[in-house]
Short mmCIF file of C-alpha atoms in Angstrom, two decimals:
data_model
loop_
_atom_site.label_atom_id
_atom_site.label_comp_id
_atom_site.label_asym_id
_atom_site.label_seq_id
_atom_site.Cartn_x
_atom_site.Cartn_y
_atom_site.Cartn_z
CA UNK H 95 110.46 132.01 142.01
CA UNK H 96 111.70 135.69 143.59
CA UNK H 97 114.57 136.94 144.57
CA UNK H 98 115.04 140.27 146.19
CA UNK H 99 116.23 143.53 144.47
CA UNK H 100 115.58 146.88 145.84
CA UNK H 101 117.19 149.03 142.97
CA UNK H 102 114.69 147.75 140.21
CA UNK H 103 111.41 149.44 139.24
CA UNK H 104 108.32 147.21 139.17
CA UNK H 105 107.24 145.92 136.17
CA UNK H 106 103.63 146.98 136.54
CA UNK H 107 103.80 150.26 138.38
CA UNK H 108 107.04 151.73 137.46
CA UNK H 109 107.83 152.21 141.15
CA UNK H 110 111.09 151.69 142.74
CA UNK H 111 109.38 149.57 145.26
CA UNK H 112 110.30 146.58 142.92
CA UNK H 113 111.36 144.07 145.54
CA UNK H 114 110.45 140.61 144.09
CA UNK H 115 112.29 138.86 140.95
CA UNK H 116 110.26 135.96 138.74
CA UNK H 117 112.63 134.08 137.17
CA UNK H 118 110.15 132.79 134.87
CA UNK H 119 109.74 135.92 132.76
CA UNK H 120 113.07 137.99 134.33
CA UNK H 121 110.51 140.93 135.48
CA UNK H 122 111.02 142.82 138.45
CA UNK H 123 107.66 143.39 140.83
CA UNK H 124 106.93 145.20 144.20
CA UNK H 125 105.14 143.15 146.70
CA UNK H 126 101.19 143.92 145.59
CA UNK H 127 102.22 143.30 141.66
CA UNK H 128 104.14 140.21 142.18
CA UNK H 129 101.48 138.80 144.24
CA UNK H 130 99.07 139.56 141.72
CA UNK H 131 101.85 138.13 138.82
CA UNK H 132 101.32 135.02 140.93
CA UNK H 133 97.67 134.78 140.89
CA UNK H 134 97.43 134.96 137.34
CA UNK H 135 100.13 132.46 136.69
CA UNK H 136 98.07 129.96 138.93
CA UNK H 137 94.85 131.07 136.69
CA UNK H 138 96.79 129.98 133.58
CA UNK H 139 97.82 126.97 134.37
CA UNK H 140 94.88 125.72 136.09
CA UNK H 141 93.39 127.07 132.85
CA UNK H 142 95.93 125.87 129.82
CA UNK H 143 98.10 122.76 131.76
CA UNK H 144 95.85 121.04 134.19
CA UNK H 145 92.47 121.50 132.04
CA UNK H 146 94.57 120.33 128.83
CA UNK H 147 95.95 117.27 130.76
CA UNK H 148 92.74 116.37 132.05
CA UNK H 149 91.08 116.60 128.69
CA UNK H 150 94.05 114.21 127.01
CA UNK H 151 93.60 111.74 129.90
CA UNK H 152 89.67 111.78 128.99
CA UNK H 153 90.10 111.13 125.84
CA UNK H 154 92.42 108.14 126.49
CA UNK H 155 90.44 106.65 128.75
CA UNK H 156 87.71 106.64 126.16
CA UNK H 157 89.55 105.67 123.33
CA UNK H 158 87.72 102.28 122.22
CA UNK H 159 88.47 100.04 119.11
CA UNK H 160 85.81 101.16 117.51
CA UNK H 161 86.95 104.94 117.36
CA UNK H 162 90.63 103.87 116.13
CA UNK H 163 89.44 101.06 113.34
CA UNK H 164 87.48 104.00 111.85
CA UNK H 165 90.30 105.55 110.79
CA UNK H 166 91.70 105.79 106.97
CA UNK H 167 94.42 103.52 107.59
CA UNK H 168 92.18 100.48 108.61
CA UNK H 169 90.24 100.52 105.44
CA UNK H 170 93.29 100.54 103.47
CA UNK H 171 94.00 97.89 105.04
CA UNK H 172 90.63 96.05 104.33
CA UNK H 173 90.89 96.67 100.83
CA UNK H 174 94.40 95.35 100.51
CA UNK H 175 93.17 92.28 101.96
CA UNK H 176 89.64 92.07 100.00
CA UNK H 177 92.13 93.17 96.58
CA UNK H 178 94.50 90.26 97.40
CA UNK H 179 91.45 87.59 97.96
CA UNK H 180 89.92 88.24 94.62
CA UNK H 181 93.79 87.98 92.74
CA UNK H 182 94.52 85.12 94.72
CA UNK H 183 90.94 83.49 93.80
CA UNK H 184 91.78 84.77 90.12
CA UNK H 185 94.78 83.00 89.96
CA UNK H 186 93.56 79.89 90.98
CA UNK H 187 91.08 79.52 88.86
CA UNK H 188 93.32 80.67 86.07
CA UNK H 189 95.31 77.39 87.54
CA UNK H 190 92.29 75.14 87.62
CA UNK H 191 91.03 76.31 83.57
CA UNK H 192 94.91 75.17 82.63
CA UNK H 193 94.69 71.93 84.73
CA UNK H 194 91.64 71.30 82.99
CA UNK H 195 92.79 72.00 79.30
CA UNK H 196 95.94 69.60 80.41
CA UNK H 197 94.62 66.90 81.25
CA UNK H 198 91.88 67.58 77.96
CA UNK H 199 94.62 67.47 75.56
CA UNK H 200 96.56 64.33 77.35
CA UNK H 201 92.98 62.65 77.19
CA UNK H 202 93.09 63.67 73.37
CA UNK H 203 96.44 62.19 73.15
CA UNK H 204 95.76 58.85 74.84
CA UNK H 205 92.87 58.61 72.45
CA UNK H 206 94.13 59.44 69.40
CA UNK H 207 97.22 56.96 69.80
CA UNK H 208 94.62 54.38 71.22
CA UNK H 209 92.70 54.73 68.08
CA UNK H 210 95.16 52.29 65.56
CA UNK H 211 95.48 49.60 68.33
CA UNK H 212 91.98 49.44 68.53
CA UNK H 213 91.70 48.69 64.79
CA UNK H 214 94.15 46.43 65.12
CA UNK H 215 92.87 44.65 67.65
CA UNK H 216 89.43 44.27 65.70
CA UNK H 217 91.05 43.07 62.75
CA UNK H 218 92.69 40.35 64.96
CA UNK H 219 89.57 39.61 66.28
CA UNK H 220 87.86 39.49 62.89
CA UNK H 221 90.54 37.67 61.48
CA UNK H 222 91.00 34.60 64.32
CA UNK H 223 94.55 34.92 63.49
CA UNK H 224 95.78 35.78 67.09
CA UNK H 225 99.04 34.48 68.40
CA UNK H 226 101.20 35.03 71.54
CA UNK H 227 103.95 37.97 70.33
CA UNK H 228 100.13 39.56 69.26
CA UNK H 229 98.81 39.76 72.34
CA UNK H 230 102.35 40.89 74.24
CA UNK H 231 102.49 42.95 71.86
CA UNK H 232 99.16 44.71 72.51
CA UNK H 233 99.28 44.04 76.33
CA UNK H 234 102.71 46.43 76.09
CA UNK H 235 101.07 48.87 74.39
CA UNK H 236 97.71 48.98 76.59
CA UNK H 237 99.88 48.91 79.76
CA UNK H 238 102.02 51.97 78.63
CA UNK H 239 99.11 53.98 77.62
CA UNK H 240 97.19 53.11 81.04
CA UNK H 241 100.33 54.38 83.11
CA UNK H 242 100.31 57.67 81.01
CA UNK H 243 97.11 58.41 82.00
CA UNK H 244 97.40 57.33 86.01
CA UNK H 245 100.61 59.45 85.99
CA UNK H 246 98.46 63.00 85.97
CA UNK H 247 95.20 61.53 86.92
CA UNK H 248 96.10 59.30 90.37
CA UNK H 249 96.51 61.59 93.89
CA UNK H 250 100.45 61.31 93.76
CA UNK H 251 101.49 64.66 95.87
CA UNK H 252 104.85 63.93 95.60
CA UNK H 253 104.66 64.76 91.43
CA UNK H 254 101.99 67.95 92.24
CA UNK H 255 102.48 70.51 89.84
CA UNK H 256 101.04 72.98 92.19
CA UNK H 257 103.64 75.47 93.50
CA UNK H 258 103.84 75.29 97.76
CA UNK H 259 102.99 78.69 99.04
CA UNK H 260 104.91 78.83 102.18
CA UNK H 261 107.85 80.01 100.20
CA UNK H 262 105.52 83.25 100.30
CA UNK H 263 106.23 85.50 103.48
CA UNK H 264 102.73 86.86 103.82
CA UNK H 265 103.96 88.82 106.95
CA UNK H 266 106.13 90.97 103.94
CA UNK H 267 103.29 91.79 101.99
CA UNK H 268 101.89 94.10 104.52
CA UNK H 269 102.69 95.62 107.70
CA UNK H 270 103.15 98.87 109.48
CA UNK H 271 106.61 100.17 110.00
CA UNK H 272 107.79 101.68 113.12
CA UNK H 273 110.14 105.05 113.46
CA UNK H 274 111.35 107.43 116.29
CA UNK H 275 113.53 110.38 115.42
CA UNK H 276 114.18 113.00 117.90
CA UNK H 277 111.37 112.18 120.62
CA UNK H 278 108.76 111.99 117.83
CA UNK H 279 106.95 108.65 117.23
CA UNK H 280 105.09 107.57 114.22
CA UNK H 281 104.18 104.46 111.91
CA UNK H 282 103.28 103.83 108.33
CA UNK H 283 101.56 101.03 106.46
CA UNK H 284 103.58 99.15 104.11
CA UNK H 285 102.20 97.42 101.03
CA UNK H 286 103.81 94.68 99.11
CA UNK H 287 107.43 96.20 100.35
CA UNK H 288 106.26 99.57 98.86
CA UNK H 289 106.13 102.28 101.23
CA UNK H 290 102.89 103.66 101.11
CA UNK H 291 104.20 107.07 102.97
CA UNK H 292 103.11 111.00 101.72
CA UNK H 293 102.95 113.79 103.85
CA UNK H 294 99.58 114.78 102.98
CA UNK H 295 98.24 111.16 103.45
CA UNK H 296 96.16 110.38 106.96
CA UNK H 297 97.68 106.69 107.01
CA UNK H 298 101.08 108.52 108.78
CA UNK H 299 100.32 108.66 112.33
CA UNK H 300 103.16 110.78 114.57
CA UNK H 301 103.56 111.24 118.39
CA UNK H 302 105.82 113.10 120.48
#
């Protein structure tokens, strides 16, 4: 830390006794001042460094999850998720109220085109005037109309209408990004590919 010079004046008495360097703040002392210039720069760092480091190492030892999911970020995160629930339960029972109406109006259909084959059929009956191309006829008809209605009502997965999620990366929707410029560390949550970054906002966390 010193070096000798005997042609400088101390720093702190203006004597030419100034016979120690510190090459810390490039002042010139005399033996009593620089020892004194040393005690204080021991009091300062015991003081600023080693009480500073010992209250950062405190406070990472006690750092529990329950201190970091209390912060703004996490709850932006629980609402994203509770938001997303309630659209995706939204949307399917939007799909549910159109599977219903769809397979209403086929049940219409089925009906309404069953309606003049069951008239015929009583008149047949009423009539006793039944022969064979009558009752192909009718079985044809019947037969088609029953397949119709197993085609949308029968557990067939292979014709589902529904759309298969996995083509959804849910792992996209939201995460937290990761940066390091310049020895300074931070992340930011991402929702639905839009970076939800500000300056101002506490969800930007930075370390260096």
């Amino acid at each position: 830390m010193a070096t000798r010079n005997n042609s400088k004046l101390c720093t702190i008495c203006n004597k030419s006794s100034a016979t120690s360097f510190c090459i810390g703040c490039e002042q010139h002392f005399c033996r009593k001042d620089f020892k004194e210039h040393e005690r204080q720069l021991s009091i300062t760092f015991d003081n600023e460094i080693i009480r500073s480091h010992d209250e950062l190492l405190d406070l990472i030892q006690k750092l529990e999850k329950s201190n970091y999911l209390s912060l703004h970020v996490f709850d932006q995160i629980e609402q994203w998720k509770q938001t997303t629930i309630n659209k995706v339960k939204k949307a399917a029972e939007k799909a549910q109220n159109e599977l219903i109406q769809f397979i209403e109006n086929q049940k219409l259909t089925i009906i309404k085109q069953l309606e003049p084959i069951t008239k015929e059929i009583r008149s047949l009956r009423e009539e006793e005037n039944i022969v064979e191309t009558d009752i192909d006829r009718l079985r044809k008809k019947i037969n088609d109309m029953r397949q119709k209605l197993q085609e949308f009502t029968q557990k067939d997965t292979n014709k589902s209408i529904i759309v298969n999620d996995n083509q959804i990366d849910w792992n996209r929707l939201i995460y937290v990004r990761r940066e390091e410029q310049q020895n300074c560390k931070r992340f930011e949550l991402n929702i639905l590919g839009k970076r939800n970054f500000s300056p101002n906002q506490s969800n930007i966390f930075v370390f260096h």
